[in-house]
PDB file of C-alpha atoms in Angstrom:
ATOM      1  CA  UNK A   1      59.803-138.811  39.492  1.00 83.00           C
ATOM      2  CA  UNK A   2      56.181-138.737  39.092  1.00 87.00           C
ATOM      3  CA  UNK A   3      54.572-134.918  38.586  1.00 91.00           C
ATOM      4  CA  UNK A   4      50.747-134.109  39.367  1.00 96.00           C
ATOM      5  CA  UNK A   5      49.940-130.994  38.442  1.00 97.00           C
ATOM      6  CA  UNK A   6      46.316-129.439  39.200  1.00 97.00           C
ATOM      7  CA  UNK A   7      44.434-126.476  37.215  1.00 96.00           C
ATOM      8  CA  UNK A   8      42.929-124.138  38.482  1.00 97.00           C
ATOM      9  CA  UNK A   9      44.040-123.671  42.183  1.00 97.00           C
ATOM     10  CA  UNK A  10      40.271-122.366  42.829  1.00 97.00           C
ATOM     11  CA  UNK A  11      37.422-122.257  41.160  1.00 97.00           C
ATOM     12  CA  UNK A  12      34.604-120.477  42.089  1.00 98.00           C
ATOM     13  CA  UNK A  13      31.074-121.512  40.190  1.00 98.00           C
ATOM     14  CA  UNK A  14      27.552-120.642  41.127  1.00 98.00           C
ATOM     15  CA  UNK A  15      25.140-123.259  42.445  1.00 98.00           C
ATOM     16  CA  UNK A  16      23.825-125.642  39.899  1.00 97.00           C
ATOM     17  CA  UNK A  17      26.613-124.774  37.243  1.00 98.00           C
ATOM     18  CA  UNK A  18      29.271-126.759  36.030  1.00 98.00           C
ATOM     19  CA  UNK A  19      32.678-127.485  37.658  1.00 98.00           C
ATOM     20  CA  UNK A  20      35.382-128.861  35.838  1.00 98.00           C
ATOM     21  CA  UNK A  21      38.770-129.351  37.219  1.00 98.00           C
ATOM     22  CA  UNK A  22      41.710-130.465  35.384  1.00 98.00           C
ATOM     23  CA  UNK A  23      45.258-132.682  36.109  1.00 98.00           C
ATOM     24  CA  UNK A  24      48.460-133.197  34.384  1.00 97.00           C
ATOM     25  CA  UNK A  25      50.598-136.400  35.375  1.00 97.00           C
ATOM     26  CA  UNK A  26      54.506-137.064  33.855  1.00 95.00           C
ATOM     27  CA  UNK A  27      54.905-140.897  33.691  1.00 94.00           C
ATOM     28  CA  UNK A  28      53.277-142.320  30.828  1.00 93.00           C
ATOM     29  CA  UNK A  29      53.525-145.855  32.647  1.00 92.00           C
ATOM     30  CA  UNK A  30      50.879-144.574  35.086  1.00 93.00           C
ATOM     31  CA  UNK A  31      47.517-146.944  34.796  1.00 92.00           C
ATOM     32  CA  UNK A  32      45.286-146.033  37.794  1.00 94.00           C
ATOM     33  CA  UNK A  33      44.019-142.338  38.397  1.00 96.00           C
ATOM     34  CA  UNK A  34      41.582-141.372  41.501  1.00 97.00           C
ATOM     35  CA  UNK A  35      40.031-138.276  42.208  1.00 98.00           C
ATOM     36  CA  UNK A  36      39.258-137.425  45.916  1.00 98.00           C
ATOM     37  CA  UNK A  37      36.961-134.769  47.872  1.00 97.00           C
ATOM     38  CA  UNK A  38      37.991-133.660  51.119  1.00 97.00           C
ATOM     39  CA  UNK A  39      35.946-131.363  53.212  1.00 96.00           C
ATOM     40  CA  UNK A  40      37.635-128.914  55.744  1.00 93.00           C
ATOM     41  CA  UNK A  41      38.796-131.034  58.925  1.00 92.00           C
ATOM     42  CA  UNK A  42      38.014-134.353  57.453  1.00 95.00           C
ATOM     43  CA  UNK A  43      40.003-137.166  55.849  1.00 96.00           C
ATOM     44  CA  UNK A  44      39.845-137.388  52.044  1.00 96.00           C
ATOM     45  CA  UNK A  45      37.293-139.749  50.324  1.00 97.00           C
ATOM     46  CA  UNK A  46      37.739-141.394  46.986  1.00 96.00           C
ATOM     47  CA  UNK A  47      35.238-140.056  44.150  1.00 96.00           C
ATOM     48  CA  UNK A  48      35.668-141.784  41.680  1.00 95.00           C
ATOM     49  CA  UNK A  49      38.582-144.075  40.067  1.00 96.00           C
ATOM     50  CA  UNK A  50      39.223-144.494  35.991  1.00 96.00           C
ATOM     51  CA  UNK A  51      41.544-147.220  34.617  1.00 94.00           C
ATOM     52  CA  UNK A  52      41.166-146.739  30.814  1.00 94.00           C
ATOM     53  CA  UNK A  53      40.861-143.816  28.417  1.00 96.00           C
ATOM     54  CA  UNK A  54      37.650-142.137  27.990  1.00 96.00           C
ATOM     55  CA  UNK A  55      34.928-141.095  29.953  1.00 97.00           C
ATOM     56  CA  UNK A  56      33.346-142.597  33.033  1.00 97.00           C
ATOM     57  CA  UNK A  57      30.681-141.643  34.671  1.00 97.00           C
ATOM     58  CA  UNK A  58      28.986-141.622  37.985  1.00 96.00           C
ATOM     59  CA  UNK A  59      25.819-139.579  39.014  1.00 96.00           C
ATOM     60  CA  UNK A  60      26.693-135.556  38.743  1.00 97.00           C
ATOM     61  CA  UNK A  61      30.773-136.590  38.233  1.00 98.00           C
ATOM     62  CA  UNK A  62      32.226-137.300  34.868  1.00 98.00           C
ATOM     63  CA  UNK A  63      35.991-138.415  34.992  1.00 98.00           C
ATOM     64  CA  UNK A  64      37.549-138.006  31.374  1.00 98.00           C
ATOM     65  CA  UNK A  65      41.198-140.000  30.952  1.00 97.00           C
ATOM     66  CA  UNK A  66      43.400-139.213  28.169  1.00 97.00           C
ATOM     67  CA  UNK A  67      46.361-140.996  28.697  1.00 95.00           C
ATOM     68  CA  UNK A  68      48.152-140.034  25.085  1.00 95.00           C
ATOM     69  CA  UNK A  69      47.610-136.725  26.317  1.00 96.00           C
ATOM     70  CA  UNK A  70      48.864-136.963  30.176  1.00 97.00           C
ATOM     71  CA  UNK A  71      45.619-135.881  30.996  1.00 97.00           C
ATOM     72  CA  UNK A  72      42.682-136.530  33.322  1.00 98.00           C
ATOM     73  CA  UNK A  73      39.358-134.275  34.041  1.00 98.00           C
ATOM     74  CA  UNK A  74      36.566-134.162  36.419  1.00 98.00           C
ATOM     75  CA  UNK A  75      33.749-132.133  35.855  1.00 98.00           C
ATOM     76  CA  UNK A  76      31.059-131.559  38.374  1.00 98.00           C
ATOM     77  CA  UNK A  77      27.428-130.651  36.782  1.00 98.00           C
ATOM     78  CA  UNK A  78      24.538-129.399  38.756  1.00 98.00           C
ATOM     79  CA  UNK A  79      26.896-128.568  40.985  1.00 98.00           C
ATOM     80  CA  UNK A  80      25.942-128.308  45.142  1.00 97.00           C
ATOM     81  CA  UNK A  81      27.373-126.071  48.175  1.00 97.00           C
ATOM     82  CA  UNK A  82      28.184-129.374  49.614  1.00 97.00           C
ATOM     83  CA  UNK A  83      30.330-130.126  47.092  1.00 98.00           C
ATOM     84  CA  UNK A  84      32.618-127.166  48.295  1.00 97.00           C
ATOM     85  CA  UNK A  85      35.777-128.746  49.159  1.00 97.00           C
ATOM     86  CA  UNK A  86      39.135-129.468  47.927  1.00 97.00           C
ATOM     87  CA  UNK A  87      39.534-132.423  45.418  1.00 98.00           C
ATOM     88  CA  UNK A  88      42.379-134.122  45.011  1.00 98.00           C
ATOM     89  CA  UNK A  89      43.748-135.909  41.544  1.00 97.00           C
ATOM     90  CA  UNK A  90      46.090-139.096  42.711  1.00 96.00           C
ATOM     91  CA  UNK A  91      48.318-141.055  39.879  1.00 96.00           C
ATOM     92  CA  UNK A  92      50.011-144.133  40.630  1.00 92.00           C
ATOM     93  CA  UNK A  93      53.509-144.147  39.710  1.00 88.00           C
ATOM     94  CA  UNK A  94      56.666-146.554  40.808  1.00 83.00           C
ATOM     95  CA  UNK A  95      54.504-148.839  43.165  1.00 83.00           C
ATOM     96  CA  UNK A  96      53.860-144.848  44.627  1.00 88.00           C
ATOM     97  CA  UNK A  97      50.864-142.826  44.682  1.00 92.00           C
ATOM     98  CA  UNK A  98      51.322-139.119  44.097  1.00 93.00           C
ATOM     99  CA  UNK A  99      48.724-136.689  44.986  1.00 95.00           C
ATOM    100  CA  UNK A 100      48.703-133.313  43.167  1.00 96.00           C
ATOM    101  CA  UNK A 101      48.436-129.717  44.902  1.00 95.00           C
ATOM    102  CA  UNK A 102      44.615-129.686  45.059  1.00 96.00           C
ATOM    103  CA  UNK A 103      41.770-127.592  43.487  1.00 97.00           C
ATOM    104  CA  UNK A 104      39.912-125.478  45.906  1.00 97.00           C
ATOM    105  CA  UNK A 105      36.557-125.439  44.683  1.00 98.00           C
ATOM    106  CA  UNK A 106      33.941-123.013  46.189  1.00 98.00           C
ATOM    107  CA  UNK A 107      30.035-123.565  45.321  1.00 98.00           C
ATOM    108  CA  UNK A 108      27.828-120.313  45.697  1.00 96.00           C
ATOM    109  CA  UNK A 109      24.308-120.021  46.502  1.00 93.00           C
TER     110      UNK A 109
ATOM    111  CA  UNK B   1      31.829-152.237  57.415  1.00 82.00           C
ATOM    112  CA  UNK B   2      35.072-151.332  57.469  1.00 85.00           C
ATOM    113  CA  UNK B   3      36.326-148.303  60.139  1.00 91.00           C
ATOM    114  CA  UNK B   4      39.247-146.691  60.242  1.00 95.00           C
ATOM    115  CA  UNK B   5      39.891-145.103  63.798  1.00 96.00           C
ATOM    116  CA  UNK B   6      42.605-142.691  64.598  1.00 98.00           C
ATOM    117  CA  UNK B   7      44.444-141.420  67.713  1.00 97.00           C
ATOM    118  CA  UNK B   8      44.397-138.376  68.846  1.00 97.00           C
ATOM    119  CA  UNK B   9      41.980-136.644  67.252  1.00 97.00           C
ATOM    120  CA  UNK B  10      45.059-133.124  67.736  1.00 97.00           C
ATOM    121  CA  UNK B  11      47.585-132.571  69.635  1.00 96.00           C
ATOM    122  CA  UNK B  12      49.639-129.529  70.348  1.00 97.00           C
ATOM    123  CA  UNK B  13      53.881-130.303  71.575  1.00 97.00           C
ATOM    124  CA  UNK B  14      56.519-129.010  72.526  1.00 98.00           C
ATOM    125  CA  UNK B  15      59.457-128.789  69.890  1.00 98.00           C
ATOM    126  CA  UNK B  16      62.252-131.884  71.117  1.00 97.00           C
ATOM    127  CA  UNK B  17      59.245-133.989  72.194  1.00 97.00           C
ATOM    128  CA  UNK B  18      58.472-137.574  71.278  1.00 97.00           C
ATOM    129  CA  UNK B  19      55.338-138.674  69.322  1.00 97.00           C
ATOM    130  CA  UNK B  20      53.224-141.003  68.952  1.00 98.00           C
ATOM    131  CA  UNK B  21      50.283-141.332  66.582  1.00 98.00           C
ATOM    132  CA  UNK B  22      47.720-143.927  65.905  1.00 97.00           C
ATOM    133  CA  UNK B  23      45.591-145.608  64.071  1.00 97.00           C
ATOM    134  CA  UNK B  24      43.091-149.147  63.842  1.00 97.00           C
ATOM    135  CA  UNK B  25      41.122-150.217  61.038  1.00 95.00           C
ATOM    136  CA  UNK B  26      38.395-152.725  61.565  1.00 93.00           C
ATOM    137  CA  UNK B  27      36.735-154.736  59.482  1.00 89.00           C
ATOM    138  CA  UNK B  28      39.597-155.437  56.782  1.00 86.00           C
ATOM    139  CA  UNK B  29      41.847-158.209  57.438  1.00 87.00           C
ATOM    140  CA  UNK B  30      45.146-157.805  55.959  1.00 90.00           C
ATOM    141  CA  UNK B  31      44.676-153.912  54.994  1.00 93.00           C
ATOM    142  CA  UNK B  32      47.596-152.261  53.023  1.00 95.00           C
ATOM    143  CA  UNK B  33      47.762-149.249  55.515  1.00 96.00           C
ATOM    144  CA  UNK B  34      49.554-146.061  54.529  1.00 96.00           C
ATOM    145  CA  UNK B  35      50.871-142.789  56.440  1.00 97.00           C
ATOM    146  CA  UNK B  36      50.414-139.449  55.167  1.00 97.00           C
ATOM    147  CA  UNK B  37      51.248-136.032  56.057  1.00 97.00           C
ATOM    148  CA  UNK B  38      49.187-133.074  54.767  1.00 96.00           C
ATOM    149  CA  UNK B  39      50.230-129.381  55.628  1.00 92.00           C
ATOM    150  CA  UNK B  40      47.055-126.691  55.657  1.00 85.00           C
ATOM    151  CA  UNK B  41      45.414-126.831  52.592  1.00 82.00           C
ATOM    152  CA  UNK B  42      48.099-129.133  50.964  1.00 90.00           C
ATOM    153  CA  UNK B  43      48.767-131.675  49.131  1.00 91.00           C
ATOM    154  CA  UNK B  44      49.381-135.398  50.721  1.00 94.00           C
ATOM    155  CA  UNK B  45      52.714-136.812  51.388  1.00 93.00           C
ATOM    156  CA  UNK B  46      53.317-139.998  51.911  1.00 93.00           C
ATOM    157  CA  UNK B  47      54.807-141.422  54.393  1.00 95.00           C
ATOM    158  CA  UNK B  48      55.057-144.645  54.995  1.00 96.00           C
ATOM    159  CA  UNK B  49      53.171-147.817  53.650  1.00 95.00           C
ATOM    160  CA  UNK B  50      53.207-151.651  55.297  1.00 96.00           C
ATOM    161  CA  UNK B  51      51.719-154.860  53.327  1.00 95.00           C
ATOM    162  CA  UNK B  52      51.485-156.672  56.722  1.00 95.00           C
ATOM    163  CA  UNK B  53      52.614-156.639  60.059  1.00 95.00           C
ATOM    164  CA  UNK B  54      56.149-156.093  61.087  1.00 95.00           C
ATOM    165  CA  UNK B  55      56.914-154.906  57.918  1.00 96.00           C
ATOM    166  CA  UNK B  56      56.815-151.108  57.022  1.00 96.00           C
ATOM    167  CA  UNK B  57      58.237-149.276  54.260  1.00 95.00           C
ATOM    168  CA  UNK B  58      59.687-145.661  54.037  1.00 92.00           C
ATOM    169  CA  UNK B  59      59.265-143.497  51.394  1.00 92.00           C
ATOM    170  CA  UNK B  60      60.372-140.029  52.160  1.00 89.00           C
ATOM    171  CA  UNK B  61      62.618-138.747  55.434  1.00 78.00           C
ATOM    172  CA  UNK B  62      60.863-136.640  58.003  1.00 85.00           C
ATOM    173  CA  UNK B  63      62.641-137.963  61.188  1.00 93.00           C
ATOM    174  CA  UNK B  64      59.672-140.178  61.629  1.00 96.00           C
ATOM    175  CA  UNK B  65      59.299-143.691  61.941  1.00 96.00           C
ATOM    176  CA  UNK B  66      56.278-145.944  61.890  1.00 97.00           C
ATOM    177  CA  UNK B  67      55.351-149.201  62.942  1.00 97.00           C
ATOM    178  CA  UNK B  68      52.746-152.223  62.130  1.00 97.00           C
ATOM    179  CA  UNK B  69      52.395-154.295  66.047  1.00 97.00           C
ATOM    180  CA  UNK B  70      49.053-155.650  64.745  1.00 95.00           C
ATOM    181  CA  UNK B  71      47.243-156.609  61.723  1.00 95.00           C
ATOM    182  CA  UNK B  72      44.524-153.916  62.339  1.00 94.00           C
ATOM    183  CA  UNK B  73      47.026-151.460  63.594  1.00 97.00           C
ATOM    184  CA  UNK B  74      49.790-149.016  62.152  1.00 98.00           C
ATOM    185  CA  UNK B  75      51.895-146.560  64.764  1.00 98.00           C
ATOM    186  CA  UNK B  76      54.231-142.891  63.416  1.00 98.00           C
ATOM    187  CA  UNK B  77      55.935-142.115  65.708  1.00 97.00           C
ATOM    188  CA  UNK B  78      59.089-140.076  66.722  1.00 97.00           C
ATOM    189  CA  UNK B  79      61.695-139.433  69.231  1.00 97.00           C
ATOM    190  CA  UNK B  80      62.010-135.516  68.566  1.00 97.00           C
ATOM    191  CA  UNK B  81      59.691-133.098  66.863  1.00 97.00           C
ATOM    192  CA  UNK B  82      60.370-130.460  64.707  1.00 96.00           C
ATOM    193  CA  UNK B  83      58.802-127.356  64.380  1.00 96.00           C
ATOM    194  CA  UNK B  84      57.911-128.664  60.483  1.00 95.00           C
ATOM    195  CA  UNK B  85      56.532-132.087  61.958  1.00 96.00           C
ATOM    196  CA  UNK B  86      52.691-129.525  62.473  1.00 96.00           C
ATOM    197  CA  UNK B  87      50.217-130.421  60.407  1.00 97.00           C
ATOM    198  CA  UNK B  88      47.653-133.072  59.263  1.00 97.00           C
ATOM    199  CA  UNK B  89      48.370-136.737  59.542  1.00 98.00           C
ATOM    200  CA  UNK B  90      46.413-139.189  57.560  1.00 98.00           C
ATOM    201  CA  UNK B  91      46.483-143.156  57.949  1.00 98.00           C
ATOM    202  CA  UNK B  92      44.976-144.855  54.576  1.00 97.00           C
ATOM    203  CA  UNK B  93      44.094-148.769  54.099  1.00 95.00           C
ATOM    204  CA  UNK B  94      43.418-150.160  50.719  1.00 94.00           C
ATOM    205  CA  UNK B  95      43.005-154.356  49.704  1.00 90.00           C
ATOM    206  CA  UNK B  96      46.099-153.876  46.902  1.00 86.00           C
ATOM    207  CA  UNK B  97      48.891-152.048  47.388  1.00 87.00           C
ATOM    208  CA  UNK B  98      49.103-148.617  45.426  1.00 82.00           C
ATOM    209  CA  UNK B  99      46.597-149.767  43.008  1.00 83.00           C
ATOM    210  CA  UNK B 100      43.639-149.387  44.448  1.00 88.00           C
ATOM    211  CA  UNK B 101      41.123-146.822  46.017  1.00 93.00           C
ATOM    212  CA  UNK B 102      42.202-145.442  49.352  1.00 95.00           C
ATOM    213  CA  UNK B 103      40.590-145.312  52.372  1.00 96.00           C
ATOM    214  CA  UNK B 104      41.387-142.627  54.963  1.00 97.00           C
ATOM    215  CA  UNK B 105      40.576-142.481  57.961  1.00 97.00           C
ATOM    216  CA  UNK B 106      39.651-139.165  60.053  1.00 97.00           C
ATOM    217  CA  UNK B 107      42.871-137.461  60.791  1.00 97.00           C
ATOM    218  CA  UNK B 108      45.293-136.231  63.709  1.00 98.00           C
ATOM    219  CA  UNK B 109      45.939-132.614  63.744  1.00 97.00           C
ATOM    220  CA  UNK B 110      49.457-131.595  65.210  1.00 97.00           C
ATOM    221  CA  UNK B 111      50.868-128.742  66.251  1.00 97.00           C
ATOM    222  CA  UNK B 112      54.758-127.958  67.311  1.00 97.00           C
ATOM    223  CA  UNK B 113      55.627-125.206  69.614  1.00 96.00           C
TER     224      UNK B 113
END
């Protein structure tokens, strides 16, 4: 079965510095990766989706897919206190989609 | 616009009683919808997903069940809660099924006592 792992379980980094949050998936068949931001209390909302290897990007989020490599990044620059929240990787797998544990990422002022 | 309504917003019952959870999205016709459960600070299970109405597929056991009466509308449910039903419910539409972005809607928070 389908593993997502997520790296670091926090991350603290001041305001305007650079966040970068990493994921580990097991099935080599996967082909569609999301990442997702949820706030405290709130349903999770889709950031950004990448379908082929590489780098996409979209405003202050980079998404980096290495499928070879089991791999897929999201880095945060300029990063905000609102972007304080808990982001999500999600890997399809199986005609399933399977959400890793979750980076905790904290923004300081 | 698509919204995605859900029902209650919490709720707080009694171990051994039913349950029954909502959720409407409009705007979409023909939504995937999806049924997750999220404990505190967790990551998402899901529960359940449905293509279209009356049909509804399970894909882990939590002594739930869920059900798709409408286009627009999916219901959990259950007879008897369990202490380790608490937590964070999450219905989810998307246009394909598990290959595309997901859409959640706000959330019911439940607690068993």
């Amino acid at each position: 079965q389908q593993k997502v792992q997520q790296s670091p379980e926090s991350l603290i980094v001041p305001e305007g510095g650079m966040a970068s949050l990493n994921c580990t998936f097991s099935d080599r068949n996967s082909q569609y990766f999301w990442w997702y931001r949820q706030h405290s209390g709130e349903g999770p909302k889709a950031l950004m989706s990448i379908f082929s290897n590489g780098d996409k990007k979209e405003g202050r989020f980079t998404a980096h897919l290495n499928k070879a490599s089991l791999h897929v990044s999201l880095h945060i620059k300029d990063s905000q206190p609102s972007d304080s929240a808990l982001y999500f990787c999600a890997v399809n797998s199986n005609n399933r989609i399977f959400f890793g544990d979750g980076t905790q990422l904290v923004v300081k002022p | 616009a698509q919204t995605i309504h859900q029902w209650p917003v919490a709720e707080i019952k009694a171990v051994g009683s039913p349950l029954s959870l909502g959720c409407t999205i409009k705007g979409k016709s023909s939504p995937n919808l999806y049924w997750y459960w999220q404990a505190t600070g967790g990551t998402l299970q899901q529960l359940f997903y449905s293509i279209t109405v009356g049909q509804v597929e399970s894909v882990v056991q939590l002594n739930l069940s869920a059900s798709r009466p409408k286009d627009d509308q999916f219901i959990l449910s259950t007879e008897k809660l369990l202490l380790s039903h608490s937590g964070f419910y999450l219905c989810a539409w998307s246009l394909h099924l598990h290959q595309d972005t997901q859409y959640f809607g706000p959330g019911t928070r439940l607690l068993v006592l």
